[in-house]
């Protein structure tokens, strides 16, 4: 005798399966109820069943936040933005215990000794300065301009214009000292431009 194949009840399309017919829960309505709606804010997983006409009326009157104060509405919205899960600030390693960041943590909330930093990526000097360290000619050029690191290209350019106007040989009667100072300013400017490009 051949075995009869079992069909999962949700896939069974035979006519002998009895179909439950729900009636609309609206008072004095005997229509078929195909649409569900939550019973209340506290019972979101329990439903009331309505026909199309009455589900429209029910939904138009439904207000999830009815009876809540503004602070309660705000708290509910904030809680929903994280899908009703606990959350804490990034870098707060012990947040679930409420201890907060550990003392001695680095600028981003982690212990700098926790990682092996072969390339010095988390050194204080690397994090604060985006420019490379100045060599001796660059430091001398900065002294000529009276500037200190960090220096921007705009600051360098405006200071260069000031010094050129001040030390140009034509503005100083063509003296040899003014000409030498002018050359020094030009050379320092080229050195600093190359430093900023690198």
Short mmCIF file of N, CA and C in Angstrom, two decimals:
data_model
loop_
_atom_site.label_atom_id
_atom_site.label_comp_id
_atom_site.label_asym_id
_atom_site.label_seq_id
_atom_site.Cartn_x
_atom_site.Cartn_y
_atom_site.Cartn_z
N UNK A 1 0.84 -1.16 0.00
CA UNK A 1 0.00 0.00 0.00
C UNK A 1 0.89 1.23 0.00
N UNK A 2 0.57 2.19 -0.82
CA UNK A 2 1.38 3.40 -0.95
C UNK A 2 1.11 4.34 0.21
N UNK A 3 2.20 4.99 0.65
CA UNK A 3 2.05 5.97 1.74
C UNK A 3 1.41 7.24 1.22
N UNK A 4 0.56 7.77 2.02
CA UNK A 4 -0.09 9.03 1.65
C UNK A 4 0.81 10.19 2.06
N UNK A 5 1.04 11.12 1.15
CA UNK A 5 1.89 12.27 1.45
C UNK A 5 1.14 13.23 2.35
N UNK A 6 1.86 13.72 3.33
CA UNK A 6 1.26 14.72 4.22
C UNK A 6 1.51 16.11 3.64
N UNK A 7 0.53 16.94 3.75
CA UNK A 7 0.65 18.33 3.29
C UNK A 7 0.52 19.22 4.51
N UNK A 8 1.41 20.19 4.55
CA UNK A 8 1.35 21.15 5.67
C UNK A 8 0.00 21.86 5.64
N UNK A 9 -0.62 22.05 6.80
CA UNK A 9 -1.97 22.65 6.83
C UNK A 9 -2.04 24.02 6.15
N UNK A 10 -0.97 24.79 6.21
CA UNK A 10 -1.04 26.11 5.58
C UNK A 10 -0.99 26.02 4.06
N UNK A 11 -0.51 24.88 3.53
CA UNK A 11 -0.43 24.70 2.08
C UNK A 11 -1.56 23.84 1.52
N UNK A 12 -2.38 23.30 2.39
CA UNK A 12 -3.45 22.41 1.98
C UNK A 12 -4.59 23.21 1.36
N UNK A 13 -4.87 22.95 0.09
CA UNK A 13 -5.90 23.69 -0.63
C UNK A 13 -7.17 22.86 -0.87
N UNK A 14 -7.27 21.72 -0.20
CA UNK A 14 -8.43 20.85 -0.41
C UNK A 14 -9.70 21.50 0.15
N UNK A 15 -10.82 21.14 -0.41
CA UNK A 15 -12.10 21.72 0.00
C UNK A 15 -12.58 21.24 1.36
N UNK A 16 -12.05 20.09 1.81
CA UNK A 16 -12.57 19.54 3.06
C UNK A 16 -11.99 20.23 4.29
N UNK A 17 -11.07 21.19 4.10
CA UNK A 17 -10.52 21.93 5.23
C UNK A 17 -11.51 23.04 5.57
N UNK A 18 -11.98 23.03 6.78
CA UNK A 18 -12.96 24.04 7.19
C UNK A 18 -12.28 25.40 7.34
N UNK A 19 -12.93 26.41 6.84
CA UNK A 19 -12.38 27.76 6.89
C UNK A 19 -13.09 28.54 7.99
N UNK A 20 -12.30 29.12 8.88
CA UNK A 20 -12.88 29.95 9.93
C UNK A 20 -13.28 31.29 9.32
N UNK A 21 -14.51 31.68 9.56
CA UNK A 21 -14.98 32.97 9.07
C UNK A 21 -15.17 33.87 10.27
N UNK A 22 -14.45 34.97 10.24
CA UNK A 22 -14.58 35.95 11.32
C UNK A 22 -15.61 36.99 10.92
N UNK A 23 -16.36 37.43 11.90
CA UNK A 23 -17.32 38.50 11.66
C UNK A 23 -16.77 39.79 12.26
N UNK A 24 -17.17 40.88 11.69
CA UNK A 24 -16.73 42.20 12.13
C UNK A 24 -17.13 42.43 13.59
N UNK A 25 -16.19 42.98 14.37
CA UNK A 25 -16.44 43.22 15.79
C UNK A 25 -17.16 44.54 16.05
N UNK A 26 -17.46 45.29 15.02
CA UNK A 26 -18.19 46.55 15.19
C UNK A 26 -19.62 46.22 15.62
N UNK A 27 -20.18 46.97 16.54
CA UNK A 27 -21.56 46.67 16.99
C UNK A 27 -22.55 46.68 15.82
N UNK A 28 -23.41 45.69 15.79
CA UNK A 28 -24.48 45.55 14.79
C UNK A 28 -23.95 45.38 13.37
N UNK A 29 -22.76 44.80 13.20
CA UNK A 29 -22.23 44.54 11.85
C UNK A 29 -22.01 43.04 11.71
N UNK A 30 -22.52 42.47 10.61
CA UNK A 30 -22.38 41.04 10.36
C UNK A 30 -21.53 40.75 9.12
N UNK A 31 -20.73 41.72 8.69
CA UNK A 31 -19.88 41.55 7.51
C UNK A 31 -18.67 40.69 7.86
N UNK A 32 -18.04 40.13 6.82
CA UNK A 32 -16.84 39.33 7.01
C UNK A 32 -15.68 40.25 7.41
N UNK A 33 -14.93 39.84 8.43
CA UNK A 33 -13.83 40.66 8.94
C UNK A 33 -12.50 40.16 8.36
N UNK A 34 -11.93 40.93 7.45
CA UNK A 34 -10.66 40.57 6.82
C UNK A 34 -9.49 41.42 7.32
N UNK A 35 -9.77 42.43 8.12
CA UNK A 35 -8.73 43.39 8.51
C UNK A 35 -8.58 43.42 10.02
N UNK A 36 -7.33 43.40 10.46
CA UNK A 36 -7.08 43.39 11.90
C UNK A 36 -6.46 44.72 12.34
N UNK A 37 -6.70 45.05 13.61
CA UNK A 37 -6.16 46.27 14.21
C UNK A 37 -5.82 45.97 15.66
N UNK A 38 -4.78 46.60 16.19
CA UNK A 38 -4.41 46.33 17.59
C UNK A 38 -5.51 46.79 18.55
N UNK A 39 -5.66 46.06 19.65
CA UNK A 39 -6.70 46.38 20.63
C UNK A 39 -6.41 47.69 21.34
N UNK A 40 -5.15 47.89 21.77
CA UNK A 40 -4.80 49.11 22.48
C UNK A 40 -3.28 49.29 22.41
N UNK A 41 -2.80 50.38 22.96
CA UNK A 41 -1.37 50.66 22.98
C UNK A 41 -0.63 49.60 23.81
N UNK A 42 -1.26 49.11 24.86
CA UNK A 42 -0.65 48.10 25.72
C UNK A 42 -0.76 46.69 25.14
N UNK A 43 -1.69 46.48 24.23
CA UNK A 43 -1.92 45.15 23.65
C UNK A 43 -1.74 45.20 22.13
N UNK A 44 -0.55 45.51 21.69
CA UNK A 44 -0.31 45.66 20.26
C UNK A 44 -0.31 44.33 19.51
N UNK A 45 -0.11 43.23 20.21
CA UNK A 45 -0.07 41.91 19.57
C UNK A 45 -1.43 41.19 19.64
N UNK A 46 -2.41 41.81 20.25
CA UNK A 46 -3.76 41.26 20.28
C UNK A 46 -4.63 42.13 19.38
N UNK A 47 -5.45 41.48 18.54
CA UNK A 47 -6.13 42.22 17.49
C UNK A 47 -7.65 42.17 17.61
N UNK A 48 -8.24 43.19 17.03
CA UNK A 48 -9.68 43.23 16.79
C UNK A 48 -9.84 43.10 15.28
N UNK A 49 -10.92 42.46 14.85
CA UNK A 49 -11.14 42.21 13.43
C UNK A 49 -12.34 43.01 12.95
N UNK A 50 -12.16 43.66 11.77
CA UNK A 50 -13.20 44.52 11.22
C UNK A 50 -13.34 44.30 9.72
N UNK A 51 -14.50 44.70 9.22
CA UNK A 51 -14.69 44.75 7.77
C UNK A 51 -14.00 46.02 7.25
N UNK A 52 -13.95 46.17 5.93
CA UNK A 52 -13.22 47.29 5.34
C UNK A 52 -13.79 48.64 5.78
N UNK A 53 -15.08 48.78 5.79
CA UNK A 53 -15.70 50.05 6.18
C UNK A 53 -15.36 50.43 7.62
N UNK A 54 -15.44 49.46 8.51
CA UNK A 54 -15.22 49.77 9.93
C UNK A 54 -13.73 49.85 10.30
N UNK A 55 -12.87 49.16 9.56
CA UNK A 55 -11.43 49.32 9.84
C UNK A 55 -10.99 50.74 9.49
N UNK A 56 -11.60 51.31 8.46
CA UNK A 56 -11.28 52.70 8.10
C UNK A 56 -11.70 53.65 9.22
N UNK A 57 -12.87 53.44 9.76
CA UNK A 57 -13.33 54.28 10.87
C UNK A 57 -12.45 54.10 12.11
N UNK A 58 -12.13 52.85 12.41
CA UNK A 58 -11.29 52.56 13.58
C UNK A 58 -9.91 53.21 13.44
N UNK A 59 -9.30 53.06 12.25
CA UNK A 59 -7.97 53.64 12.02
C UNK A 59 -7.98 55.16 12.05
N UNK A 60 -9.06 55.77 11.57
CA UNK A 60 -9.12 57.23 11.58
C UNK A 60 -9.20 57.78 13.01
N UNK A 61 -9.71 57.00 13.93
CA UNK A 61 -9.83 57.43 15.33
C UNK A 61 -8.65 56.97 16.19
N UNK A 62 -7.87 56.03 15.68
CA UNK A 62 -6.78 55.44 16.46
C UNK A 62 -5.67 56.48 16.65
N UNK A 63 -5.24 56.65 17.89
CA UNK A 63 -4.12 57.54 18.21
C UNK A 63 -3.26 56.83 19.26
N UNK A 64 -2.12 56.37 18.85
CA UNK A 64 -1.24 55.63 19.75
C UNK A 64 -0.83 56.47 20.95
N UNK A 65 -0.63 57.76 20.74
CA UNK A 65 -0.12 58.64 21.80
C UNK A 65 -1.22 59.29 22.64
N UNK A 66 -2.45 58.89 22.46
CA UNK A 66 -3.56 59.47 23.21
C UNK A 66 -3.38 59.22 24.71
N UNK A 67 -3.52 60.28 25.50
CA UNK A 67 -3.40 60.17 26.94
C UNK A 67 -1.97 60.25 27.45
N UNK A 68 -1.00 60.49 26.56
CA UNK A 68 0.40 60.59 26.98
C UNK A 68 0.80 62.06 27.03
N UNK A 69 1.68 62.40 27.98
CA UNK A 69 2.21 63.76 28.04
C UNK A 69 3.27 63.93 26.96
N UNK A 70 3.70 65.18 26.73
CA UNK A 70 4.73 65.45 25.73
C UNK A 70 6.03 64.72 26.06
N UNK A 71 6.38 64.67 27.32
CA UNK A 71 7.61 63.98 27.72
C UNK A 71 7.51 62.48 27.47
N UNK A 72 6.33 61.91 27.72
CA UNK A 72 6.14 60.48 27.47
C UNK A 72 6.19 60.17 25.97
N UNK A 73 5.63 61.06 25.16
CA UNK A 73 5.68 60.88 23.70
C UNK A 73 7.13 60.92 23.24
N UNK A 74 7.89 61.91 23.72
CA UNK A 74 9.30 62.05 23.35
C UNK A 74 10.10 60.82 23.77
N UNK A 75 9.86 60.33 24.98
CA UNK A 75 10.57 59.14 25.46
C UNK A 75 10.22 57.91 24.61
N UNK A 76 8.95 57.79 24.24
CA UNK A 76 8.54 56.66 23.41
C UNK A 76 9.19 56.71 22.03
N UNK A 77 9.24 57.90 21.43
CA UNK A 77 9.88 58.04 20.12
C UNK A 77 11.37 57.74 20.20
N UNK A 78 12.04 58.24 21.23
CA UNK A 78 13.47 57.97 21.38
C UNK A 78 13.73 56.48 21.60
N UNK A 79 12.86 55.84 22.36
CA UNK A 79 13.01 54.41 22.62
C UNK A 79 12.80 53.61 21.34
N UNK A 80 11.88 54.05 20.49
CA UNK A 80 11.61 53.35 19.23
C UNK A 80 12.73 53.53 18.21
N UNK A 81 13.52 54.60 18.30
CA UNK A 81 14.59 54.80 17.31
C UNK A 81 15.68 53.75 17.42
N UNK A 82 15.78 53.08 18.56
CA UNK A 82 16.76 51.99 18.74
C UNK A 82 16.04 50.65 18.85
N UNK A 83 14.85 50.56 18.30
CA UNK A 83 14.07 49.34 18.24
C UNK A 83 13.85 48.72 19.61
N UNK A 84 13.59 49.59 20.59
CA UNK A 84 13.30 49.17 21.96
C UNK A 84 14.39 48.28 22.56
N UNK A 85 15.64 48.59 22.19
CA UNK A 85 16.80 47.88 22.72
C UNK A 85 17.62 48.84 23.58
N UNK A 86 18.37 48.35 24.54
CA UNK A 86 19.23 49.24 25.33
C UNK A 86 20.34 49.81 24.46
N UNK A 87 20.72 51.05 24.70
CA UNK A 87 21.81 51.66 23.95
C UNK A 87 22.60 52.56 24.88
N UNK A 88 23.82 52.89 24.48
CA UNK A 88 24.70 53.75 25.26
C UNK A 88 25.66 54.43 24.31
N UNK A 89 26.32 55.49 24.76
CA UNK A 89 27.22 56.22 23.87
C UNK A 89 28.37 55.34 23.36
N UNK A 90 28.83 55.64 22.16
CA UNK A 90 29.95 54.91 21.57
C UNK A 90 31.19 55.15 22.41
N UNK A 91 31.97 54.10 22.61
CA UNK A 91 33.20 54.22 23.39
C UNK A 91 32.99 54.03 24.87
N UNK A 92 31.77 53.81 25.29
CA UNK A 92 31.46 53.62 26.71
C UNK A 92 31.49 52.13 26.99
N UNK A 93 32.67 51.62 27.25
CA UNK A 93 32.91 50.19 27.33
C UNK A 93 32.06 49.51 28.41
N UNK A 94 31.86 50.16 29.55
CA UNK A 94 31.14 49.56 30.66
C UNK A 94 29.73 50.13 30.82
N UNK A 95 29.11 50.54 29.73
CA UNK A 95 27.81 51.19 29.81
C UNK A 95 26.73 50.34 30.47
N UNK A 96 26.63 49.04 30.17
CA UNK A 96 25.55 48.27 30.82
C UNK A 96 25.67 48.25 32.34
N UNK A 97 26.87 48.38 32.88
CA UNK A 97 27.03 48.38 34.33
C UNK A 97 26.85 49.77 34.91
N UNK A 98 26.84 50.80 34.06
CA UNK A 98 26.64 52.16 34.52
C UNK A 98 27.89 52.81 35.07
N UNK A 99 29.06 52.20 34.87
CA UNK A 99 30.29 52.76 35.41
C UNK A 99 30.84 53.89 34.55
N UNK A 100 30.48 53.93 33.28
CA UNK A 100 31.02 54.96 32.40
C UNK A 100 32.38 54.56 31.87
N UNK A 101 33.05 55.47 31.14
CA UNK A 101 34.35 55.15 30.58
C UNK A 101 35.38 54.91 31.69
N UNK A 102 36.30 54.02 31.43
CA UNK A 102 37.33 53.73 32.41
C UNK A 102 38.31 54.89 32.50
N UNK A 103 38.84 55.15 33.70
CA UNK A 103 39.86 56.18 33.81
C UNK A 103 41.09 55.77 33.03
N UNK A 104 41.76 56.76 32.43
CA UNK A 104 42.96 56.48 31.65
C UNK A 104 42.69 56.08 30.23
N UNK A 105 41.44 56.27 29.76
CA UNK A 105 41.16 55.93 28.38
C UNK A 105 41.64 57.06 27.49
N UNK A 106 41.84 56.74 26.22
CA UNK A 106 42.36 57.71 25.26
C UNK A 106 41.31 58.70 24.81
N UNK A 107 41.64 59.51 23.79
CA UNK A 107 40.73 60.56 23.35
C UNK A 107 39.43 60.04 22.76
N UNK A 108 39.40 58.79 22.31
CA UNK A 108 38.19 58.25 21.71
C UNK A 108 37.49 57.26 22.62
N UNK A 109 37.83 57.24 23.90
CA UNK A 109 37.14 56.40 24.86
C UNK A 109 37.66 54.98 24.94
N UNK A 110 38.84 54.70 24.42
CA UNK A 110 39.41 53.37 24.58
C UNK A 110 40.80 53.48 25.18
N UNK A 111 41.25 52.40 25.75
CA UNK A 111 42.56 52.37 26.39
C UNK A 111 43.63 52.27 25.31
N UNK A 112 44.53 53.27 25.18
CA UNK A 112 45.53 53.23 24.12
C UNK A 112 46.50 52.06 24.27
N UNK A 113 46.63 51.52 25.47
CA UNK A 113 47.53 50.39 25.67
C UNK A 113 46.88 49.07 25.28
N UNK A 114 45.60 49.08 24.96
CA UNK A 114 44.87 47.87 24.58
C UNK A 114 45.33 47.36 23.21
N UNK A 115 45.75 48.29 22.35
CA UNK A 115 46.15 47.94 20.99
C UNK A 115 47.67 47.98 20.85
N UNK A 116 48.20 47.18 19.97
CA UNK A 116 49.61 47.27 19.60
C UNK A 116 49.66 48.22 18.42
N UNK A 117 50.26 49.39 18.63
CA UNK A 117 50.27 50.45 17.62
C UNK A 117 51.67 50.57 17.02
N UNK A 118 51.99 49.67 16.07
CA UNK A 118 53.32 49.66 15.46
C UNK A 118 53.61 50.92 14.64
N UNK A 119 52.58 51.54 14.08
CA UNK A 119 52.78 52.68 13.20
C UNK A 119 52.56 54.02 13.89
N UNK A 120 52.25 54.02 15.16
CA UNK A 120 52.07 55.27 15.90
C UNK A 120 50.84 56.05 15.49
N UNK A 121 49.81 55.34 15.05
CA UNK A 121 48.60 56.02 14.58
C UNK A 121 47.85 56.73 15.70
N UNK A 122 48.01 56.25 16.94
CA UNK A 122 47.25 56.83 18.03
C UNK A 122 48.10 57.69 18.95
N UNK A 123 49.29 58.07 18.49
CA UNK A 123 50.13 58.97 19.28
C UNK A 123 49.47 60.34 19.35
N UNK A 124 49.70 61.04 20.45
CA UNK A 124 49.13 62.38 20.63
C UNK A 124 49.60 63.32 19.52
N UNK A 125 50.89 63.26 19.17
CA UNK A 125 51.42 64.18 18.16
C UNK A 125 50.80 63.91 16.80
N UNK A 126 50.57 62.65 16.48
CA UNK A 126 49.97 62.32 15.20
C UNK A 126 48.52 62.76 15.15
N UNK A 127 47.81 62.60 16.24
CA UNK A 127 46.39 62.94 16.26
C UNK A 127 46.16 64.44 16.21
N UNK A 128 47.07 65.24 16.77
CA UNK A 128 46.83 66.67 16.83
C UNK A 128 47.41 67.42 15.64
N UNK A 129 48.41 66.87 14.99
CA UNK A 129 49.07 67.59 13.91
C UNK A 129 48.89 66.85 12.60
N UNK A 130 48.36 67.55 11.59
CA UNK A 130 48.20 66.92 10.30
C UNK A 130 49.40 67.18 9.40
N UNK A 131 50.37 68.00 9.85
CA UNK A 131 51.55 68.31 9.07
C UNK A 131 52.74 67.52 9.60
N UNK A 132 53.71 67.19 8.71
CA UNK A 132 54.90 66.49 9.18
C UNK A 132 55.76 67.41 10.04
N UNK A 133 56.68 66.81 10.79
CA UNK A 133 57.60 67.59 11.62
C UNK A 133 58.55 68.38 10.72
N UNK A 134 58.87 69.59 11.15
CA UNK A 134 59.71 70.48 10.35
C UNK A 134 61.18 70.14 10.54
N UNK A 135 61.93 70.14 9.41
CA UNK A 135 63.37 69.95 9.48
C UNK A 135 64.04 71.32 9.70
N UNK A 136 65.37 71.34 9.75
CA UNK A 136 66.10 72.58 10.07
C UNK A 136 65.84 73.70 9.06
N UNK A 137 65.91 73.46 7.73
CA UNK A 137 65.63 74.56 6.78
C UNK A 137 64.21 75.10 6.91
N UNK A 138 63.26 74.22 7.19
CA UNK A 138 61.88 74.67 7.34
C UNK A 138 61.72 75.52 8.59
N UNK A 139 62.36 75.10 9.69
CA UNK A 139 62.30 75.91 10.92
C UNK A 139 62.93 77.27 10.70
N UNK A 140 64.04 77.34 9.93
CA UNK A 140 64.69 78.62 9.63
C UNK A 140 63.77 79.50 8.79
N UNK A 141 63.08 78.89 7.81
CA UNK A 141 62.16 79.65 6.96
C UNK A 141 60.99 80.17 7.77
N UNK A 142 60.50 79.37 8.71
CA UNK A 142 59.42 79.83 9.59
C UNK A 142 59.87 81.02 10.44
N UNK A 143 61.13 80.99 10.88
CA UNK A 143 61.67 82.10 11.67
C UNK A 143 61.74 83.37 10.84
N UNK A 144 62.11 83.25 9.56
CA UNK A 144 62.15 84.43 8.68
C UNK A 144 60.76 85.04 8.56
N UNK A 145 59.76 84.20 8.45
CA UNK A 145 58.38 84.68 8.29
C UNK A 145 57.73 85.03 9.63
N UNK A 146 58.33 84.61 10.73
CA UNK A 146 57.75 84.87 12.04
C UNK A 146 56.50 84.05 12.30
N UNK A 147 56.46 82.84 11.75
CA UNK A 147 55.30 81.95 11.88
C UNK A 147 55.68 80.71 12.67
N UNK A 148 54.67 79.99 13.15
CA UNK A 148 54.87 78.73 13.85
C UNK A 148 53.93 77.68 13.26
N UNK A 149 54.32 76.42 13.40
CA UNK A 149 53.45 75.34 12.95
C UNK A 149 52.27 75.18 13.90
N UNK A 150 51.14 74.80 13.44
CA UNK A 150 50.76 74.55 12.06
C UNK A 150 50.49 75.86 11.33
N UNK A 151 50.81 75.87 10.05
CA UNK A 151 50.61 77.07 9.23
C UNK A 151 49.82 76.67 7.99
N UNK A 152 48.89 77.52 7.58
CA UNK A 152 48.09 77.23 6.39
C UNK A 152 48.69 77.94 5.18
N UNK A 153 48.30 77.51 4.00
CA UNK A 153 48.79 78.13 2.77
C UNK A 153 48.34 79.59 2.68
N UNK A 154 47.14 79.89 3.15
CA UNK A 154 46.65 81.28 3.11
C UNK A 154 47.44 82.18 4.04
N UNK A 155 47.76 81.69 5.24
CA UNK A 155 48.58 82.47 6.18
C UNK A 155 49.96 82.74 5.59
N UNK A 156 50.53 81.72 4.98
CA UNK A 156 51.86 81.86 4.38
C UNK A 156 51.84 82.89 3.26
N UNK A 157 50.84 82.82 2.42
CA UNK A 157 50.75 83.74 1.28
C UNK A 157 50.56 85.19 1.73
N UNK A 158 49.69 85.41 2.70
CA UNK A 158 49.47 86.79 3.17
C UNK A 158 50.71 87.34 3.85
N UNK A 159 51.41 86.51 4.63
CA UNK A 159 52.65 86.97 5.28
C UNK A 159 53.73 87.24 4.24
N UNK A 160 53.80 86.44 3.19
CA UNK A 160 54.77 86.64 2.11
C UNK A 160 54.53 87.99 1.42
N UNK A 161 53.26 88.30 1.16
CA UNK A 161 52.95 89.59 0.52
C UNK A 161 53.39 90.75 1.39
N UNK A 162 53.17 90.65 2.70
CA UNK A 162 53.60 91.71 3.62
C UNK A 162 55.11 91.90 3.58
N UNK A 163 55.85 90.79 3.64
CA UNK A 163 57.31 90.87 3.67
C UNK A 163 57.88 91.36 2.34
N UNK A 164 57.28 90.98 1.23
CA UNK A 164 57.75 91.44 -0.08
C UNK A 164 57.57 92.95 -0.19
N UNK A 165 56.42 93.45 0.25
CA UNK A 165 56.20 94.90 0.20
C UNK A 165 57.18 95.64 1.10
N UNK A 166 57.49 95.05 2.23
CA UNK A 166 58.38 95.70 3.19
C UNK A 166 59.84 95.68 2.74
N UNK A 167 60.31 94.57 2.15
CA UNK A 167 61.74 94.40 1.85
C UNK A 167 62.08 94.49 0.37
N UNK A 168 61.16 94.87 -0.49
CA UNK A 168 61.46 94.96 -1.92
C UNK A 168 62.51 96.05 -2.14
N UNK A 169 63.53 95.76 -2.98
CA UNK A 169 64.60 96.75 -3.21
C UNK A 169 64.09 98.09 -3.74
N UNK A 170 63.07 98.08 -4.58
CA UNK A 170 62.54 99.34 -5.12
C UNK A 170 61.91 100.19 -4.03
N UNK A 171 61.34 99.56 -3.01
CA UNK A 171 60.71 100.30 -1.93
C UNK A 171 61.74 100.81 -0.92
N UNK A 172 62.97 100.27 -0.96
CA UNK A 172 64.00 100.65 0.01
C UNK A 172 65.19 101.35 -0.64
N UNK A 173 65.00 101.93 -1.79
CA UNK A 173 66.06 102.71 -2.45
C UNK A 173 67.13 101.85 -3.09
N UNK A 174 66.89 100.58 -3.29
CA UNK A 174 67.84 99.70 -3.97
C UNK A 174 69.07 99.35 -3.17
N UNK A 175 68.99 99.40 -1.86
CA UNK A 175 70.16 99.09 -1.03
C UNK A 175 70.47 97.60 -1.09
N UNK A 176 71.74 97.28 -0.87
CA UNK A 176 72.20 95.90 -0.92
C UNK A 176 71.58 95.07 0.21
N UNK A 177 71.41 95.64 1.39
CA UNK A 177 70.84 94.93 2.54
C UNK A 177 69.38 94.56 2.26
N UNK A 178 68.63 95.48 1.64
CA UNK A 178 67.23 95.22 1.31
C UNK A 178 67.13 94.12 0.25
N UNK A 179 68.08 94.13 -0.70
CA UNK A 179 68.08 93.11 -1.75
C UNK A 179 68.36 91.72 -1.15
N UNK A 180 69.32 91.64 -0.21
CA UNK A 180 69.64 90.37 0.44
C UNK A 180 68.45 89.86 1.28
N UNK A 181 67.82 90.77 1.98
CA UNK A 181 66.66 90.39 2.79
C UNK A 181 65.52 89.89 1.89
N UNK A 182 65.35 90.55 0.74
CA UNK A 182 64.32 90.15 -0.22
C UNK A 182 64.59 88.73 -0.73
N UNK A 183 65.86 88.42 -1.04
CA UNK A 183 66.22 87.07 -1.50
C UNK A 183 65.95 86.03 -0.40
N UNK A 184 66.26 86.41 0.83
CA UNK A 184 66.03 85.51 1.96
C UNK A 184 64.53 85.20 2.10
N UNK A 185 63.69 86.22 1.93
CA UNK A 185 62.24 86.04 2.03
C UNK A 185 61.74 85.13 0.91
N UNK A 186 62.26 85.35 -0.33
CA UNK A 186 61.86 84.51 -1.46
C UNK A 186 62.25 83.06 -1.26
N UNK A 187 63.48 82.82 -0.82
CA UNK A 187 63.96 81.45 -0.59
C UNK A 187 63.17 80.76 0.54
N UNK A 188 62.88 81.52 1.59
CA UNK A 188 62.10 80.97 2.70
C UNK A 188 60.69 80.61 2.24
N UNK A 189 60.12 81.45 1.37
CA UNK A 189 58.78 81.18 0.84
C UNK A 189 58.77 79.88 0.03
N UNK A 190 59.76 79.68 -0.81
CA UNK A 190 59.84 78.45 -1.61
C UNK A 190 59.98 77.22 -0.71
N UNK A 191 60.82 77.34 0.32
CA UNK A 191 61.00 76.22 1.26
C UNK A 191 59.69 75.87 1.94
N UNK A 192 58.96 76.89 2.40
CA UNK A 192 57.70 76.63 3.10
C UNK A 192 56.61 76.11 2.16
N UNK A 193 56.61 76.58 0.93
CA UNK A 193 55.64 76.06 -0.05
C UNK A 193 55.86 74.57 -0.30
N UNK A 194 57.12 74.18 -0.45
CA UNK A 194 57.43 72.76 -0.66
C UNK A 194 57.04 71.94 0.58
N UNK A 195 57.26 72.51 1.75
CA UNK A 195 56.90 71.82 3.00
C UNK A 195 55.39 71.60 3.09
N UNK A 196 54.61 72.60 2.69
CA UNK A 196 53.15 72.48 2.76
C UNK A 196 52.59 71.54 1.71
N UNK A 197 53.25 71.43 0.57
CA UNK A 197 52.78 70.54 -0.50
C UNK A 197 53.01 69.09 -0.11
N UNK A 198 54.10 68.81 0.57
CA UNK A 198 54.44 67.44 0.97
C UNK A 198 53.57 66.95 2.04
#
